[in-house]
Amino acid sequence: MENIITIDEQMIPFKTGQTIMDAAMEAGVYIPHLCHNPEFEPHGSCRVCVVKVNGRMMSSCTTKATAGQKIENNTPELQENRRCLTQMLFVEGNHVCPGCEKSGNCQLQAVAYYTEMLSPRFQHFYPYRELDPTHPDVIIDFNRCILCELCVRASRDIDQKNIFAMSGRGIKAHLIINSPTGKLGDTDLNVNDKAVQVCPVGAIIKRKQGYMNPIGERFYDQAPIDEMGDIAEPHAGAKHHD
Amino acid sequence: MSALETAVSKDGLKRVVIEPVTRVEGHGKVTLLVDEQHQIQQARLHIVEFRGFEKFIQGRPYWEIPVLVQRLCGICPVSHHLAAAKAVDQIVGVKQLTATSNNLRRLMHFGQTLQSHAVHFFHLASPDLLFGFNDDVSHRHILSVIAEHPEIGMQGIQLRKYGQEVIKAIAGKRVHGNAAVPGGMNKALSKEDHAFLLKDIDQIIAWSQGAVDLIKKVHLNNRQFHYDFARIETNMLSMIREDGALELYHGGLRARKPNGETIFDHLDYCNYFNVIHEEVRPWSYMKFPFIVSEGTEKGWYRVGPLARVNNCDFISTPKAEQERQIFKELEQGKPVQSSLAYHWARMIEALHSAESIKELLLDERTMGNDLVTTGEKQFEGIGVIEAPRGTLFHHYQIDDNDLITKANLIVSTTNNNQAMNESIRQVANQYLSGRELTEGLLNHIEVAIRAYDPCLSCATHALGKMPLLVEIVDEQGEQLDSLYKNSQGDISRA
Ligand code: SF4
């Protein structure tokens, strides 16, 4: 059988070994996602990319494409699930988009727009989280971390520094920093490290950039995320992990 | 200070509450204590909101502040944005912006002053001024203005819109955009936006002149009434340009006594805390600032258009200057103390803003691309600006890690706190005491408050949707009477 899957009735070719997400990205079909970045091993944790494969819910970033799969992607049911997941992410942290310098360049915000999130729906947790401002060039705002582990993967696999890690389980899971003090200032993080570039939200920010990017010229000012793709995309045109 | 601040004894007094106060920005309430002979024994304006910005920006990086604090207000966010930006300029050690950034900030600020003054005059105040304070409440609103004076209503809407277009051209959005960054601005003005704004500016100046003419006529037609209504004799505080001209963006501070005598002049605003202190009173969330050398009893003052037009030696644009001179004749060159003259002064400023927008659009430095200056980090920054409603103080301190450790804001309306309270006491004495309360009489209180254009919460205002409940209760809290106005303006006695 030919290497073809259908996503919402559209025939999509794939290469053996590719995931559904890889095939979709290559064909320019947008499947919403937050923890996925084609340059890294799939993680499958945010669940935003869940699609229905032959009637079963599967995360598209971890499911291999196999010939003949019938995949539902842009359906009211799946969009509702994604909206719900996005809402949970918003209430779990402290996301004050109007004051956030990542606004307009943020994938979480862009997915919220894409899934038509109009309200937080759930009660806010309002967790108390302090910033880590100890590094001279980078600040971490844990209020905005969505636990995608992209910085963990980038620091471990590309920067070879292992600066970030996860700690705790379930609702207590949180990002930690591998240093004697637990502070970023005591690591050898460099502002040009991959880990700093991959954050899809405003959790890892470079100092002194702030709002230099004016409204109208921000990434998602140009078009919605289903047209623009990921802001944290590693290099232009990357459509699958190597 | 009026004796009506606190009644001698509360025994046997009825409590009348005006809540919320309508056609002002945000939520406030007025309480009156009335004895059996309908004599007012106590009158207070309370600000019932508490927003805590000073607290929750602590721990945030300093460069976020101009964007965060502008959320204080949906009407004049640009003022907070720019006051904070000026403070942040000091934090990054920048004393002088590039000419382009300076012009762009001024342009944005004039756009905002124009739109804010237009909203207040046309949308909020004109129903009282055109129809009278006693006009039927179901008629006394902007929709009637539009129906009966369509050209005035339309001009109000257009002036506001133009001011917002100026802001949008610079900040990317009409409300809550971003433009000012530490040491400058983030975007040059595009040629298209420049042409778009320049195209209409002469019409805008003409309409602003029309607004001055209108309020002048209203005021002079009933001169004695306007002279007396809610009149109080106060100190005046404002920013001033080096040469004594009216200044809204950057300058020293000038304070004058009720008779015009100078208290201080061209004072560096970085020393504001030496000359202005704030008093806390148990019955209000809003503090009561006063000029230290004059003491708490006599040191309170007014800010905003009335103070600015009174305090300045001249206005730099010709049409507004001509109007200032006519205005100053009102009280023979002495400071104009009539509270309703705020409206007149406000429109002179709107005209000055429109003229200044034109000047800035014609200044080629406005179109430059050199936008950001850098300097050496400081640990403290103070930014002061003349917001539409008056002098606005932002003061921040940061730590080694660039996070805010302390913030102090004195917003324009807070500066006018005592003055607004004194004005309503004046009205209570003059119009309400000894009479049975009616909606029209209570509106007199609101008219006095409205003259100051207070921004009680710095929150957006749902025009015409704001219901009003006036209750009369006895000292046991038993309700004796109440008047209710619903969002359609229908009045019922509950
Ligand atoms: S990180 Fe994104 S979603 Fe969170 S506050 Fe910033 S812009 Fe909003």
PDB file of C-alpha atoms in Angstrom, chain B residues 77-312:
ATOM      1  CA  PRO B  77      -3.367  54.615  29.815  1.00  0.00           C
ATOM      2  CA  VAL B  78      -0.848  56.665  27.839  1.00  0.00           C
ATOM      3  CA  SER B  79      -0.264  58.869  30.899  1.00  0.00           C
ATOM      4  CA  HIS B  80       0.676  55.923  33.055  1.00  0.00           C
ATOM      5  CA  HIS B  81       2.679  54.420  30.226  1.00  0.00           C
ATOM      6  CA  LEU B  82       4.685  57.617  29.784  1.00  0.00           C
ATOM      7  CA  ALA B  83       5.084  58.504  33.466  1.00  0.00           C
ATOM      8  CA  ALA B  84       6.445  55.006  34.076  1.00  0.00           C
ATOM      9  CA  ALA B  85       8.611  55.236  30.961  1.00  0.00           C
ATOM     10  CA  LYS B  86      10.130  58.477  32.221  1.00  0.00           C
ATOM     11  CA  ALA B  87      10.941  56.790  35.511  1.00  0.00           C
ATOM     12  CA  VAL B  88      12.446  53.845  33.643  1.00  0.00           C
ATOM     13  CA  ASP B  89      14.547  56.233  31.521  1.00  0.00           C
ATOM     14  CA  GLN B  90      16.143  57.349  34.766  1.00  0.00           C
ATOM     15  CA  ILE B  91      16.689  53.742  35.808  1.00  0.00           C
ATOM     16  CA  VAL B  92      18.599  53.031  32.597  1.00  0.00           C
ATOM     17  CA  GLY B  93      20.516  56.275  33.117  1.00  0.00           C
ATOM     18  CA  VAL B  94      19.077  58.187  30.183  1.00  0.00           C
ATOM     19  CA  LYS B  95      18.689  61.903  30.801  1.00  0.00           C
ATOM     20  CA  GLN B  96      17.930  63.002  27.280  1.00  0.00           C
ATOM     21  CA  LEU B  97      15.916  61.129  24.671  1.00  0.00           C
ATOM     22  CA  THR B  98      16.620  61.494  20.971  1.00  0.00           C
ATOM     23  CA  ALA B  99      14.675  64.335  19.376  1.00  0.00           C
ATOM     24  CA  THR B 100      12.539  61.832  17.505  1.00  0.00           C
ATOM     25  CA  SER B 101      11.607  59.808  20.570  1.00  0.00           C
ATOM     26  CA  ASN B 102      10.879  62.954  22.498  1.00  0.00           C
ATOM     27  CA  ASN B 103       8.581  64.187  19.734  1.00  0.00           C
ATOM     28  CA  LEU B 104       6.849  60.830  19.423  1.00  0.00           C
ATOM     29  CA  ARG B 105       6.158  60.655  23.128  1.00  0.00           C
ATOM     30  CA  ARG B 106       4.810  64.192  23.115  1.00  0.00           C
ATOM     31  CA  LEU B 107       2.679  63.490  20.087  1.00  0.00           C
ATOM     32  CA  MET B 108       1.200  60.447  21.743  1.00  0.00           C
ATOM     33  CA  HIS B 109       0.554  62.389  24.913  1.00  0.00           C
ATOM     34  CA  PHE B 110      -1.219  65.212  23.066  1.00  0.00           C
ATOM     35  CA  GLY B 111      -3.306  62.603  21.238  1.00  0.00           C
ATOM     36  CA  GLN B 112      -4.308  61.183  24.548  1.00  0.00           C
ATOM     37  CA  THR B 113      -5.053  64.541  26.158  1.00  0.00           C
ATOM     38  CA  LEU B 114      -7.221  65.473  23.201  1.00  0.00           C
ATOM     39  CA  GLN B 115      -9.193  62.255  23.262  1.00  0.00           C
ATOM     40  CA  SER B 116      -9.574  62.165  27.035  1.00  0.00           C
ATOM     41  CA  HIS B 117     -10.710  65.795  27.241  1.00  0.00           C
ATOM     42  CA  ALA B 118     -13.119  65.219  24.362  1.00  0.00           C
ATOM     43  CA  VAL B 119     -14.663  62.178  26.033  1.00  0.00           C
ATOM     44  CA  HIS B 120     -15.139  64.059  29.224  1.00  0.00           C
ATOM     45  CA  PHE B 121     -16.542  67.223  27.752  1.00  0.00           C
ATOM     46  CA  PHE B 122     -18.816  65.783  25.093  1.00  0.00           C
ATOM     47  CA  HIS B 123     -19.822  62.426  26.483  1.00  0.00           C
ATOM     48  CA  LEU B 124     -19.840  62.957  30.226  1.00  0.00           C
ATOM     49  CA  ALA B 125     -20.261  66.658  30.970  1.00  0.00           C
ATOM     50  CA  SER B 126     -22.169  68.127  28.026  1.00  0.00           C
ATOM     51  CA  PRO B 127     -25.577  66.726  29.085  1.00  0.00           C
ATOM     52  CA  ASP B 128     -25.391  68.776  32.313  1.00  0.00           C
ATOM     53  CA  LEU B 129     -24.043  71.835  30.553  1.00  0.00           C
ATOM     54  CA  LEU B 130     -26.463  71.834  27.642  1.00  0.00           C
ATOM     55  CA  PHE B 131     -29.628  70.688  29.391  1.00  0.00           C
ATOM     56  CA  GLY B 132     -29.103  71.944  32.942  1.00  0.00           C
ATOM     57  CA  PHE B 133     -28.378  70.041  36.135  1.00  0.00           C
ATOM     58  CA  ASN B 134     -32.068  69.632  36.893  1.00  0.00           C
ATOM     59  CA  ASP B 135     -32.991  68.288  33.504  1.00  0.00           C
ATOM     60  CA  ASP B 136     -34.961  65.054  33.619  1.00  0.00           C
ATOM     61  CA  VAL B 137     -32.545  62.247  34.239  1.00  0.00           C
ATOM     62  CA  SER B 138     -34.016  60.134  31.464  1.00  0.00           C
ATOM     63  CA  HIS B 139     -33.056  62.883  29.041  1.00  0.00           C
ATOM     64  CA  ARG B 140     -29.800  64.112  30.531  1.00  0.00           C
ATOM     65  CA  HIS B 141     -27.304  61.936  28.669  1.00  0.00           C
ATOM     66  CA  ILE B 142     -25.155  61.806  25.558  1.00  0.00           C
ATOM     67  CA  LEU B 143     -27.849  60.238  23.363  1.00  0.00           C
ATOM     68  CA  SER B 144     -30.037  63.299  23.824  1.00  0.00           C
ATOM     69  CA  VAL B 145     -27.052  65.488  22.989  1.00  0.00           C
ATOM     70  CA  ILE B 146     -26.575  63.548  19.763  1.00  0.00           C
ATOM     71  CA  ALA B 147     -30.287  63.746  18.963  1.00  0.00           C
ATOM     72  CA  GLU B 148     -30.724  67.448  19.690  1.00  0.00           C
ATOM     73  CA  HIS B 149     -27.290  68.845  18.890  1.00  0.00           C
ATOM     74  CA  PRO B 150     -26.100  66.373  16.275  1.00  0.00           C
ATOM     75  CA  GLU B 151     -23.152  68.497  15.154  1.00  0.00           C
ATOM     76  CA  ILE B 152     -21.819  68.803  18.718  1.00  0.00           C
ATOM     77  CA  GLY B 153     -22.271  65.105  19.371  1.00  0.00           C
ATOM     78  CA  MET B 154     -20.541  64.243  16.110  1.00  0.00           C
ATOM     79  CA  GLN B 155     -17.611  66.570  16.779  1.00  0.00           C
ATOM     80  CA  GLY B 156     -17.106  65.017  20.194  1.00  0.00           C
ATOM     81  CA  ILE B 157     -16.964  61.570  18.676  1.00  0.00           C
ATOM     82  CA  GLN B 158     -14.593  62.703  15.916  1.00  0.00           C
ATOM     83  CA  LEU B 159     -12.230  64.531  18.269  1.00  0.00           C
ATOM     84  CA  ARG B 160     -11.994  61.482  20.438  1.00  0.00           C
ATOM     85  CA  LYS B 161     -11.451  59.246  17.449  1.00  0.00           C
ATOM     86  CA  TYR B 162      -8.690  61.452  16.091  1.00  0.00           C
ATOM     87  CA  GLY B 163      -6.853  61.467  19.413  1.00  0.00           C
ATOM     88  CA  GLN B 164      -7.070  57.702  19.453  1.00  0.00           C
ATOM     89  CA  GLU B 165      -5.744  57.486  15.906  1.00  0.00           C
ATOM     90  CA  VAL B 166      -2.688  59.469  17.000  1.00  0.00           C
ATOM     91  CA  ILE B 167      -2.131  56.969  19.804  1.00  0.00           C
ATOM     92  CA  LYS B 168      -2.654  54.012  17.496  1.00  0.00           C
ATOM     93  CA  ALA B 169      -0.178  55.329  14.929  1.00  0.00           C
ATOM     94  CA  ILE B 170       2.492  55.396  17.622  1.00  0.00           C
ATOM     95  CA  ALA B 171       1.564  52.579  20.003  1.00  0.00           C
ATOM     96  CA  GLY B 172      -0.017  50.092  17.603  1.00  0.00           C
ATOM     97  CA  LYS B 173      -3.376  50.124  19.395  1.00  0.00           C
ATOM     98  CA  ARG B 174      -5.866  52.783  20.445  1.00  0.00           C
ATOM     99  CA  VAL B 175      -5.895  51.547  24.013  1.00  0.00           C
ATOM    100  CA  HIS B 176      -3.109  49.712  25.837  1.00  0.00           C
ATOM    101  CA  GLY B 177      -0.594  49.552  23.039  1.00  0.00           C
ATOM    102  CA  ASN B 178       3.116  49.710  23.625  1.00  0.00           C
ATOM    103  CA  ALA B 179       5.469  52.376  22.422  1.00  0.00           C
ATOM    104  CA  ALA B 180       7.839  53.687  25.071  1.00  0.00           C
ATOM    105  CA  VAL B 181      10.787  51.451  25.941  1.00  0.00           C
ATOM    106  CA  PRO B 182      13.660  52.179  28.315  1.00  0.00           C
ATOM    107  CA  GLY B 183      15.474  55.179  26.860  1.00  0.00           C
ATOM    108  CA  GLY B 184      13.185  55.767  23.906  1.00  0.00           C
ATOM    109  CA  MET B 185      10.496  54.380  21.649  1.00  0.00           C
ATOM    110  CA  ASN B 186      10.099  51.080  19.789  1.00  0.00           C
ATOM    111  CA  LYS B 187       8.821  52.302  16.455  1.00  0.00           C
ATOM    112  CA  ALA B 188       9.230  55.227  14.067  1.00  0.00           C
ATOM    113  CA  LEU B 189       6.126  56.951  12.742  1.00  0.00           C
ATOM    114  CA  SER B 190       5.306  55.590   9.302  1.00  0.00           C
ATOM    115  CA  LYS B 191       4.833  57.914   6.336  1.00  0.00           C
ATOM    116  CA  GLU B 192       1.307  56.573   5.826  1.00  0.00           C
ATOM    117  CA  ASP B 193       0.281  57.262   9.414  1.00  0.00           C
ATOM    118  CA  HIS B 194       1.871  60.687   9.252  1.00  0.00           C
ATOM    119  CA  ALA B 195      -0.035  61.599   6.097  1.00  0.00           C
ATOM    120  CA  PHE B 196      -3.247  60.181   7.536  1.00  0.00           C
ATOM    121  CA  LEU B 197      -2.978  62.328  10.664  1.00  0.00           C
ATOM    122  CA  LEU B 198      -1.904  65.465   8.871  1.00  0.00           C
ATOM    123  CA  LYS B 199      -4.850  65.276   6.490  1.00  0.00           C
ATOM    124  CA  ASP B 200      -7.471  65.964   9.175  1.00  0.00           C
ATOM    125  CA  ILE B 201      -5.615  68.096  11.686  1.00  0.00           C
ATOM    126  CA  ASP B 202      -6.937  71.481  10.531  1.00  0.00           C
ATOM    127  CA  GLN B 203     -10.496  70.254  10.910  1.00  0.00           C
ATOM    128  CA  ILE B 204      -9.638  68.922  14.365  1.00  0.00           C
ATOM    129  CA  ILE B 205      -8.210  72.283  15.393  1.00  0.00           C
ATOM    130  CA  ALA B 206     -11.358  73.995  14.112  1.00  0.00           C
ATOM    131  CA  TRP B 207     -13.618  71.658  16.091  1.00  0.00           C
ATOM    132  CA  SER B 208     -11.483  72.115  19.206  1.00  0.00           C
ATOM    133  CA  GLN B 209     -11.860  75.857  18.787  1.00  0.00           C
ATOM    134  CA  GLY B 210     -15.603  75.282  18.471  1.00  0.00           C
ATOM    135  CA  ALA B 211     -15.609  73.387  21.740  1.00  0.00           C
ATOM    136  CA  VAL B 212     -13.853  76.276  23.496  1.00  0.00           C
ATOM    137  CA  ASP B 213     -16.394  78.698  22.041  1.00  0.00           C
ATOM    138  CA  LEU B 214     -19.250  76.498  23.215  1.00  0.00           C
ATOM    139  CA  ILE B 215     -18.112  76.189  26.821  1.00  0.00           C
ATOM    140  CA  LYS B 216     -17.184  79.866  26.921  1.00  0.00           C
ATOM    141  CA  LYS B 217     -20.711  80.752  25.846  1.00  0.00           C
ATOM    142  CA  VAL B 218     -22.307  78.383  28.347  1.00  0.00           C
ATOM    143  CA  HIS B 219     -20.121  79.761  31.122  1.00  0.00           C
ATOM    144  CA  LEU B 220     -20.546  83.443  30.369  1.00  0.00           C
ATOM    145  CA  ASN B 221     -24.296  83.175  29.765  1.00  0.00           C
ATOM    146  CA  ASN B 222     -24.696  82.253  33.377  1.00  0.00           C
ATOM    147  CA  ARG B 223     -21.648  83.888  34.798  1.00  0.00           C
ATOM    148  CA  GLN B 224     -22.611  84.336  38.416  1.00  0.00           C
ATOM    149  CA  PHE B 225     -23.895  80.797  38.726  1.00  0.00           C
ATOM    150  CA  HIS B 226     -20.681  79.399  37.284  1.00  0.00           C
ATOM    151  CA  TYR B 227     -18.696  81.655  39.564  1.00  0.00           C
ATOM    152  CA  ASP B 228     -20.442  80.395  42.693  1.00  0.00           C
ATOM    153  CA  PHE B 229     -21.163  76.761  42.001  1.00  0.00           C
ATOM    154  CA  ALA B 230     -18.982  74.450  44.119  1.00  0.00           C
ATOM    155  CA  ARG B 231     -16.534  77.299  44.439  1.00  0.00           C
ATOM    156  CA  ILE B 232     -13.547  76.774  46.667  1.00  0.00           C
ATOM    157  CA  GLU B 233     -10.370  78.808  47.005  1.00  0.00           C
ATOM    158  CA  THR B 234      -7.370  76.528  46.712  1.00  0.00           C
ATOM    159  CA  ASN B 235      -3.686  76.195  46.009  1.00  0.00           C
ATOM    160  CA  MET B 236      -2.879  75.023  42.490  1.00  0.00           C
ATOM    161  CA  LEU B 237      -0.144  72.585  41.453  1.00  0.00           C
ATOM    162  CA  SER B 238       1.091  71.867  37.954  1.00  0.00           C
ATOM    163  CA  MET B 239       4.094  71.218  35.772  1.00  0.00           C
ATOM    164  CA  ILE B 240       5.623  74.192  34.048  1.00  0.00           C
ATOM    165  CA  ARG B 241       8.030  74.657  31.162  1.00  0.00           C
ATOM    166  CA  GLU B 242      11.332  76.399  31.813  1.00  0.00           C
ATOM    167  CA  ASP B 243      10.060  79.612  30.235  1.00  0.00           C
ATOM    168  CA  GLY B 244       6.764  79.486  32.122  1.00  0.00           C
ATOM    169  CA  ALA B 245       4.681  77.997  29.326  1.00  0.00           C
ATOM    170  CA  LEU B 246       1.940  75.418  29.842  1.00  0.00           C
ATOM    171  CA  GLU B 247       3.679  72.031  29.843  1.00  0.00           C
ATOM    172  CA  LEU B 248       2.149  68.569  29.819  1.00  0.00           C
ATOM    173  CA  TYR B 249       5.101  66.232  29.271  1.00  0.00           C
ATOM    174  CA  HIS B 250       8.234  67.444  31.007  1.00  0.00           C
ATOM    175  CA  GLY B 251       9.165  70.329  33.267  1.00  0.00           C
ATOM    176  CA  GLY B 252       9.464  71.510  36.851  1.00  0.00           C
ATOM    177  CA  LEU B 253       6.649  71.853  39.368  1.00  0.00           C
ATOM    178  CA  ARG B 254       4.928  75.102  40.223  1.00  0.00           C
ATOM    179  CA  ALA B 255       2.603  75.577  43.189  1.00  0.00           C
ATOM    180  CA  ARG B 256       0.660  78.719  43.898  1.00  0.00           C
ATOM    181  CA  LYS B 257      -1.519  79.914  46.740  1.00  0.00           C
ATOM    182  CA  PRO B 258      -5.196  80.750  46.255  1.00  0.00           C
ATOM    183  CA  ASN B 259      -4.275  84.394  45.613  1.00  0.00           C
ATOM    184  CA  GLY B 260      -1.629  83.453  43.063  1.00  0.00           C
ATOM    185  CA  GLU B 261       1.406  83.863  45.307  1.00  0.00           C
ATOM    186  CA  THR B 262       4.181  81.372  44.570  1.00  0.00           C
ATOM    187  CA  ILE B 263       4.799  78.487  46.995  1.00  0.00           C
ATOM    188  CA  PHE B 264       7.506  76.871  44.889  1.00  0.00           C
ATOM    189  CA  ASP B 265       8.512  77.162  41.268  1.00  0.00           C
ATOM    190  CA  HIS B 266      10.437  75.107  38.714  1.00  0.00           C
ATOM    191  CA  LEU B 267      10.992  72.510  41.369  1.00  0.00           C
ATOM    192  CA  ASP B 268      12.771  69.398  40.124  1.00  0.00           C
ATOM    193  CA  TYR B 269      10.078  66.755  40.382  1.00  0.00           C
ATOM    194  CA  CYS B 270      12.609  64.202  41.587  1.00  0.00           C
ATOM    195  CA  ASN B 271      12.281  66.011  44.921  1.00  0.00           C
ATOM    196  CA  TYR B 272       8.494  65.814  44.990  1.00  0.00           C
ATOM    197  CA  PHE B 273       8.533  63.794  48.215  1.00  0.00           C
ATOM    198  CA  ASN B 274      10.113  66.690  50.065  1.00  0.00           C
ATOM    199  CA  VAL B 275       7.276  69.059  49.212  1.00  0.00           C
ATOM    200  CA  ILE B 276       4.260  66.777  48.934  1.00  0.00           C
ATOM    201  CA  HIS B 277       3.161  64.383  51.633  1.00  0.00           C
ATOM    202  CA  GLU B 278       0.102  62.204  51.768  1.00  0.00           C
ATOM    203  CA  GLU B 279      -2.272  61.999  54.684  1.00  0.00           C
ATOM    204  CA  VAL B 280      -4.302  58.864  55.393  1.00  0.00           C
ATOM    205  CA  ARG B 281      -7.801  59.218  56.790  1.00  0.00           C
ATOM    206  CA  PRO B 282      -9.685  56.286  58.232  1.00  0.00           C
ATOM    207  CA  TRP B 283     -12.788  56.700  56.081  1.00  0.00           C
ATOM    208  CA  SER B 284     -11.193  56.643  52.626  1.00  0.00           C
ATOM    209  CA  TYR B 285      -8.936  54.338  50.612  1.00  0.00           C
ATOM    210  CA  MET B 286      -7.692  57.369  48.731  1.00  0.00           C
ATOM    211  CA  LYS B 287      -4.935  59.350  50.401  1.00  0.00           C
ATOM    212  CA  PHE B 288      -5.017  63.118  50.877  1.00  0.00           C
ATOM    213  CA  PRO B 289      -1.876  64.799  49.528  1.00  0.00           C
ATOM    214  CA  PHE B 290      -0.825  68.226  50.757  1.00  0.00           C
ATOM    215  CA  ILE B 291       2.014  70.693  50.290  1.00  0.00           C
ATOM    216  CA  VAL B 292       4.273  70.272  53.284  1.00  0.00           C
ATOM    217  CA  SER B 293       5.087  73.935  53.846  1.00  0.00           C
ATOM    218  CA  GLU B 294       1.377  74.808  53.994  1.00  0.00           C
ATOM    219  CA  GLY B 295       0.420  72.004  56.399  1.00  0.00           C
ATOM    220  CA  THR B 296      -2.494  69.553  56.239  1.00  0.00           C
ATOM    221  CA  GLU B 297      -5.174  72.161  56.908  1.00  0.00           C
ATOM    222  CA  LYS B 298      -4.183  74.599  54.188  1.00  0.00           C
ATOM    223  CA  GLY B 299      -1.811  72.590  52.049  1.00  0.00           C
ATOM    224  CA  TRP B 300      -4.251  70.694  49.870  1.00  0.00           C
ATOM    225  CA  TYR B 301      -4.439  71.789  46.283  1.00  0.00           C
ATOM    226  CA  ARG B 302      -6.010  71.273  42.889  1.00  0.00           C
ATOM    227  CA  VAL B 303      -4.388  69.807  39.797  1.00  0.00           C
ATOM    228  CA  GLY B 304      -5.572  69.340  36.224  1.00  0.00           C
ATOM    229  CA  PRO B 305      -6.687  71.754  33.526  1.00  0.00           C
ATOM    230  CA  LEU B 306      -7.819  74.487  35.910  1.00  0.00           C
ATOM    231  CA  ALA B 307      -4.522  74.446  37.813  1.00  0.00           C
ATOM    232  CA  ARG B 308      -2.431  74.271  34.662  1.00  0.00           C
ATOM    233  CA  VAL B 309      -4.131  77.049  32.754  1.00  0.00           C
ATOM    234  CA  ASN B 310      -4.101  79.184  35.897  1.00  0.00           C
ATOM    235  CA  ASN B 311      -0.487  78.479  36.740  1.00  0.00           C
ATOM    236  CA  CYS B 312       1.183  78.940  33.380  1.00  0.00           C
TER     237      CYS B 312
END
